[in-house]
Amino acid sequence: MTAVVDAVVALDRAALEVTLAARHPAVTKVMTSVTGLGSATAALVFLGLARLAGWRRELRATAASLAIAGVVVGSLMLLVQRPFPPQPVCLTDGGGLAHSFPSGHAAAVTVYALVARESPTLPFAPVAGLAALIAVSRVYLGTHYLSDTLVGVGIGVGAFVAGTALLRRVDV
């Protein structure tokens, strides 16, 4: 187990070094502009828009999946309490859940991409592209290590699978 942890830490350190060397003011401006689209506030806005648009199936799948992801992300943040990477461009006050591991933004945007993939209405490619940009922004801005973001994506996938399975079970 120690070898796995050491490998992850080495990967995170290497990704951090590459990121710090690659930062550019114009890219930083774009990344700080898009990163907020993975926030809890943005999730509420997206859910409201889905409701107003009449996307009932997408709304239910997103809400169920985000609820599961939120519980998992919050629990892991409290359990692991990993500090943020050094030299962040921006950090937000997480209201007590201000830890690096895992990325809730990455989990949320993964849910959005998977909901779009299953939707007859939502365009998958633009949603998935924006989701990928938001996930990358978390590492670029120094809010998360690469492993935090990859685990966040995994949580998003798992939450989507669990959320949609749960909805199929209750829709008798």
Rosetta silent file (secondary structure, phi, psi, omega in degrees, C-alpha in Angstrom):
SEQUENCE: MTAVVDAVVALDRAALEVTLAARHPAVTKVMTSVTGLGSATAALVFLGLARLAGWRRELRATAASLAIAGVVVGSLMLLVQRPFPPQPVCLTDGGGLAHSFPSGHAAAVTVYALVARESPTLPFAPVAGLAALIAVSRVYLGTHYLSDTLVGVGIGVGAFVAGTALLRRVDV
SCORE:     score description
SCORE:     0.000 S_00000001
   1 L     0.000  -37.932  179.850    0.000    0.000    0.000 S_00000001
   2 H   -62.323  -36.822  179.046    2.862    2.359    0.788 S_00000001
   3 H   -64.004  -37.993  178.566    4.248    1.862   -2.729 S_00000001
   4 H   -66.490  -46.864  179.131    0.898    2.917   -4.228 S_00000001
   5 H   -61.001  -44.192  178.557    0.710    6.022   -2.048 S_00000001
   6 H   -60.836  -39.909  178.733    4.317    6.897   -2.901 S_00000001
   7 H   -65.727  -41.449  178.454    3.559    6.514   -6.621 S_00000001
   8 H   -65.073  -44.485  178.765    0.483    8.750   -6.358 S_00000001
   9 H   -61.822  -40.628  178.317    2.426   11.398   -4.435 S_00000001
  10 H   -64.839  -42.385  177.140    5.203   11.281   -7.050 S_00000001
  11 H   -62.713  -44.651  178.410    2.662   11.644   -9.858 S_00000001
  12 H   -60.984  -42.639 -179.669    1.005   14.558   -8.058 S_00000001
  13 H   -63.666  -44.121  179.446    4.370   16.230   -7.490 S_00000001
  14 H   -63.936  -44.117  178.768    5.338   15.846  -11.161 S_00000001
  15 H   -63.601  -37.957  178.634    1.966   17.180  -12.353 S_00000001
  16 H   -64.688  -43.687  179.346    2.280   20.127   -9.961 S_00000001
  17 H   -61.927  -43.869  178.383    5.747   20.999  -11.291 S_00000001
  18 H   -63.320  -43.302 -179.285    4.526   20.865  -14.892 S_00000001
  19 H   -62.910  -47.379 -179.610    1.493   22.970  -14.000 S_00000001
  20 H   -60.978  -39.138  179.853    3.499   25.643  -12.185 S_00000001
  21 H   -71.165  -27.309 -174.590    5.905   25.891  -15.121 S_00000001
  22 H   -91.917   -8.662 -176.762    3.056   26.096  -17.658 S_00000001
  23 L   -60.707  137.654  178.923    0.967   28.819  -16.029 S_00000001
  24 L  -139.640  140.297 -176.490    0.331   31.809  -18.260 S_00000001
  25 H   -53.314  -40.699 -178.817   -1.797   34.875  -17.412 S_00000001
  26 H   -67.605  -41.907  179.113   -4.187   34.402  -20.363 S_00000001
  27 H   -67.676  -39.404  178.854   -4.737   30.700  -19.585 S_00000001
  28 H   -61.059  -39.554  178.454   -5.150   31.506  -15.894 S_00000001
  29 H   -62.702  -44.298  178.454   -7.885   34.015  -16.751 S_00000001
  30 H   -63.100  -47.210 -177.346   -9.780   31.393  -18.786 S_00000001
  31 H   -63.543  -40.689  178.541   -9.360   28.753  -16.100 S_00000001
  32 H   -69.213  -24.830  178.105  -10.537   31.045  -13.288 S_00000001
  33 H   -74.593  -37.860 -174.899  -13.546   31.950  -15.440 S_00000001
  34 H   -90.960  -23.098 -171.523  -14.684   28.371  -16.072 S_00000001
  35 H   -60.365  -33.182 -178.869  -13.778   26.671  -12.791 S_00000001
  36 H   -65.274  -16.546  179.576  -16.801   28.039  -10.939 S_00000001
  37 H   -69.326   -8.308  175.970  -19.130   26.106  -13.236 S_00000001
  38 H  -100.638    6.433 -175.752  -18.341   23.032  -11.154 S_00000001
  39 L   -79.672  167.832  177.197  -19.367   24.639   -7.856 S_00000001
  40 H   -64.563  -36.792  178.109  -22.352   23.848   -5.645 S_00000001
  41 H   -63.465  -44.180  177.931  -23.882   27.211   -6.554 S_00000001
  42 H   -62.684  -36.635  178.422  -23.592   26.405  -10.252 S_00000001
  43 H   -59.913  -43.183  178.731  -25.211   23.020   -9.581 S_00000001
  44 H   -63.422  -40.058  177.651  -28.255   24.743   -8.105 S_00000001
  45 H   -64.116  -45.710  179.571  -28.455   27.044  -11.130 S_00000001
  46 H   -62.128  -40.979  178.154  -28.166   24.094  -13.540 S_00000001
  47 H   -64.102  -41.133  177.754  -30.857   22.171  -11.659 S_00000001
  48 H   -63.417  -41.947  178.283  -33.132   25.223  -11.780 S_00000001
  49 H   -65.156  -39.958  177.582  -32.551   25.654  -15.502 S_00000001
  50 H   -62.379  -40.120  178.433  -33.286   21.970  -16.119 S_00000001
  51 H   -63.007  -47.891 -179.086  -36.533   22.367  -14.183 S_00000001
  52 H   -64.302  -34.405 -179.341  -37.533   25.468  -16.147 S_00000001
  53 H   -77.859  -11.089 -179.692  -36.652   23.778  -19.453 S_00000001
  54 L    80.357   20.630  179.083  -38.819   20.786  -18.586 S_00000001
  55 L   -85.807   71.915 -172.697  -35.937   18.318  -18.693 S_00000001
  56 H   -61.363  -47.868 -178.220  -37.519   16.095  -16.068 S_00000001
  57 H   -63.658  -44.283  179.776  -35.405   12.990  -16.676 S_00000001
  58 H   -65.920  -38.913  178.563  -32.148   14.965  -16.784 S_00000001
  59 H   -61.995  -47.490 -178.327  -33.128   16.906  -13.671 S_00000001
  60 H   -64.851  -44.159 -179.465  -33.833   13.758  -11.677 S_00000001
  61 H   -64.506  -41.981  179.939  -30.653   11.986  -12.813 S_00000001
  62 H   -66.757  -46.867 -178.066  -28.515   15.034  -12.081 S_00000001
  63 H   -61.890  -46.383 -179.348  -30.071   15.715   -8.671 S_00000001
  64 H   -63.836  -44.504 -178.195  -29.792   12.096   -7.519 S_00000001
  65 H   -67.246  -42.324  178.705  -26.231   11.748   -8.792 S_00000001
  66 H   -65.698  -35.089  177.982  -25.067   15.076   -7.338 S_00000001
  67 H   -63.597  -44.834  178.784  -26.584   14.195   -3.961 S_00000001
  68 H   -64.275  -47.013  179.795  -24.649   10.922   -3.868 S_00000001
  69 H   -59.937  -40.859 -179.541  -21.452   12.595   -5.070 S_00000001
  70 H   -61.856  -41.604  178.567  -21.835   15.338   -2.463 S_00000001
  71 H   -65.560  -44.223 -178.698  -22.094   12.869    0.394 S_00000001
  72 H   -66.463  -47.608 -179.660  -19.082   10.888   -0.835 S_00000001
  73 H   -61.838  -48.549 -179.722  -16.933   13.968   -1.522 S_00000001
  74 H   -60.733  -41.893  179.224  -17.836   15.622    1.782 S_00000001
  75 H   -63.613  -44.754 -179.718  -17.186   12.438    3.737 S_00000001
  76 H   -67.367  -36.935  177.201  -13.801   11.894    2.109 S_00000001
  77 H   -60.919  -43.890  179.581  -12.794   15.530    2.659 S_00000001
  78 H   -68.755  -35.483 -178.215  -13.547   15.195    6.360 S_00000001
  79 H   -74.134  -47.981 -173.085  -11.846   11.807    6.596 S_00000001
  80 H   -84.848  -43.339 -179.716   -8.670   12.503    4.608 S_00000001
  81 L    51.737   48.551  178.883   -8.199   16.263    5.239 S_00000001
  82 L   -74.489  131.347  177.928   -5.490   16.600    2.606 S_00000001
  83 L   -69.324  158.580  178.534   -3.992   20.099    2.439 S_00000001
  84 L   -68.942  157.081  174.776   -4.159   22.093   -0.778 S_00000001
  85 L   -62.756  157.692  176.796   -1.232   22.110   -3.196 S_00000001
  86 L   -72.422  155.485  176.072    1.323   24.907   -2.760 S_00000001
  87 L    59.941   48.552  177.628    1.068   28.117   -4.795 S_00000001
  88 L   -70.971  149.904  174.554   -2.650   28.048   -5.629 S_00000001
  89 L   -78.022  -40.232  179.627   -4.016   30.720   -7.934 S_00000001
  90 L  -151.349  147.117  172.805   -7.314   30.765   -6.086 S_00000001
  91 L  -136.607  152.275  175.717   -9.004   29.023   -3.193 S_00000001
  92 L  -118.041  156.764  176.907  -12.493   29.378   -1.868 S_00000001
  93 L   -76.492  114.425 -177.214  -13.741   29.040    1.673 S_00000001
  94 L   -84.926    9.428  177.799  -15.266   25.599    1.748 S_00000001
  95 L    58.640   44.425  178.884  -17.182   26.256    4.955 S_00000001
  96 L    97.758  -17.638  177.684  -15.354   23.572    6.904 S_00000001
  97 L  -107.002   31.437 -176.160  -14.895   21.237    3.937 S_00000001
  98 L   -85.208   76.993  176.571  -11.876   23.135    2.650 S_00000001
  99 L  -134.009  160.120 -174.613   -9.576   20.250    1.812 S_00000001
 100 L   -77.180  -36.439 -172.487   -7.945   19.169   -1.405 S_00000001
 101 L  -105.069  129.504   -9.963   -9.077   15.528   -1.609 S_00000001
 102 L   -93.258 -179.808  179.351  -11.242   14.771   -3.558 S_00000001
 103 L   -85.330  111.885  175.386  -12.385   17.311   -6.134 S_00000001
 104 H   -69.695  -33.617  177.106  -16.106   17.971   -5.817 S_00000001
 105 H   -61.440  -45.066 -179.662  -15.984   20.124   -8.941 S_00000001
 106 H   -64.016  -39.175  178.019  -14.602   17.203  -10.964 S_00000001
 107 H   -62.829  -46.201 -177.655  -17.269   14.891   -9.556 S_00000001
 108 H   -63.506  -47.340 -176.637  -20.070   17.334  -10.414 S_00000001
 109 H   -70.408  -25.943  173.824  -18.969   18.067  -13.970 S_00000001
 110 H   -65.973  -41.228  175.740  -18.506   14.352  -14.628 S_00000001
 111 H   -59.086  -46.310 -179.440  -22.140   13.876  -13.612 S_00000001
 112 H   -58.858  -43.711 -178.944  -23.192   16.637  -16.035 S_00000001
 113 H   -64.106  -41.333 -179.299  -21.279   15.015  -18.897 S_00000001
 114 H   -70.620  -35.763  175.112  -22.777   11.583  -18.221 S_00000001
 115 H   -63.776  -43.157  178.722  -26.297   12.988  -17.951 S_00000001
 116 H   -63.107  -36.777  179.559  -25.772   14.756  -21.295 S_00000001
 117 H   -61.825  -34.347 -178.349  -24.499   11.500  -22.811 S_00000001
 118 H   -91.058   -6.757 -174.697  -27.775    9.776  -21.881 S_00000001
 119 L   -88.959  136.550  173.597  -29.995   12.727  -22.824 S_00000001
 120 L   -77.430  -10.397 -174.363  -31.836   12.966  -26.124 S_00000001
 121 L  -106.498  -43.132 -173.899  -31.873   16.755  -25.682 S_00000001
 122 L   -79.677  140.577 -179.771  -28.537   17.879  -24.228 S_00000001
 123 L   -80.152  115.885 -174.600  -25.472   18.115  -26.490 S_00000001
 124 H   -65.804  -50.500 -172.402  -22.883   15.644  -25.200 S_00000001
 125 H   -58.003  -49.354  179.140  -19.705   16.905  -26.915 S_00000001
 126 H   -65.292  -37.820  179.412  -19.860   20.531  -25.680 S_00000001
 127 H   -66.224  -44.826  179.471  -20.891   19.455  -22.159 S_00000001
 128 H   -65.018  -40.813  177.892  -18.130   16.846  -21.984 S_00000001
 129 H   -62.212  -44.651  177.890  -15.561   19.304  -23.368 S_00000001
 130 H   -66.378  -38.838  177.608  -16.504   21.936  -20.819 S_00000001
 131 H   -60.972  -43.780  178.569  -16.495   19.320  -18.053 S_00000001
 132 H   -63.276  -41.905  178.363  -12.973   18.271  -19.015 S_00000001
 133 H   -62.257  -41.370  179.274  -11.818   21.902  -19.053 S_00000001
 134 H   -65.517  -43.424  179.086  -13.300   22.485  -15.595 S_00000001
 135 H   -61.528  -44.118  178.041  -11.640   19.343  -14.206 S_00000001
 136 H   -64.255  -36.007 -179.170   -8.274   20.410  -15.650 S_00000001
 137 H   -60.210  -31.213 -179.086   -8.779   23.915  -14.247 S_00000001
 138 H   -64.870  -38.471  177.205   -8.813   22.510  -10.710 S_00000001
 139 H   -75.704  -45.996 -178.281   -5.274   21.187  -11.140 S_00000001
 140 H   -57.249  -42.502 -177.466   -4.082   24.180  -13.170 S_00000001
 141 L   -79.559   -6.291  177.609   -5.293   26.648  -10.538 S_00000001
 142 L    79.653   18.534  177.914   -3.660   24.669   -7.736 S_00000001
 143 L   -83.685  -24.043 -179.897   -6.917   23.922   -5.956 S_00000001
 144 L  -144.019  152.807  168.514   -6.385   20.173   -6.313 S_00000001
 145 L   -77.794  162.967  178.568   -3.662   17.685   -7.010 S_00000001
 146 H   -56.496  -43.660 -178.671   -4.054   15.536  -10.120 S_00000001
 147 H   -64.938  -33.808  176.661   -5.059   12.527   -8.007 S_00000001
 148 H   -60.634  -42.494 -177.509   -7.750   14.587   -6.241 S_00000001
 149 H   -72.494  -41.355  178.109   -9.264   15.427   -9.606 S_00000001
 150 H   -63.944  -40.192  176.756   -9.018   11.902  -11.002 S_00000001
 151 H   -66.576  -37.875  176.127  -10.705   10.515   -7.888 S_00000001
 152 H   -59.016  -43.246  176.435  -13.361   13.239   -8.252 S_00000001
 153 H   -60.775  -44.503  178.304  -14.043   12.060  -11.802 S_00000001
 154 H   -60.849  -39.836  177.269  -14.317    8.486  -10.507 S_00000001
 155 H   -64.308  -41.166  177.776  -16.754    9.603   -7.823 S_00000001
 156 H   -60.319  -42.914  177.699  -18.815   11.372  -10.485 S_00000001
 157 H   -63.015  -48.980 -179.418  -18.981    8.194  -12.564 S_00000001
 158 H   -62.219  -40.402  179.498  -19.904    6.085   -9.544 S_00000001
 159 H   -65.760  -39.090  178.047  -22.495    8.604   -8.366 S_00000001
 160 H   -64.482  -46.136  179.140  -24.090    8.698  -11.819 S_00000001
 161 H   -60.771  -46.710 -179.336  -24.264    4.901  -11.999 S_00000001
 162 H   -67.299  -42.696 -178.744  -25.693    4.693   -8.464 S_00000001
 163 H   -64.059  -44.165 -179.987  -28.079    7.621   -8.943 S_00000001
 164 H   -71.711  -33.640  176.050  -29.572    6.350  -12.184 S_00000001
 165 H   -65.209  -42.312  178.597  -29.837    2.806  -10.784 S_00000001
 166 H   -61.163  -44.083  179.906  -31.655    4.171   -7.749 S_00000001
 167 H   -64.470  -36.895  177.185  -34.065    6.107   -9.965 S_00000001
 168 H   -64.554  -34.977 -178.545  -34.801    2.984  -12.026 S_00000001
 169 H   -71.950  -35.407 -177.551  -35.627    1.091   -8.818 S_00000001
 170 H   -86.982  -14.617  177.668  -38.037    3.742   -7.501 S_00000001
 171 L   -90.532   73.593 -177.867  -39.717    4.295  -10.893 S_00000001
 172 L   -87.456    0.000    0.000  -41.930    1.232  -10.756 S_00000001
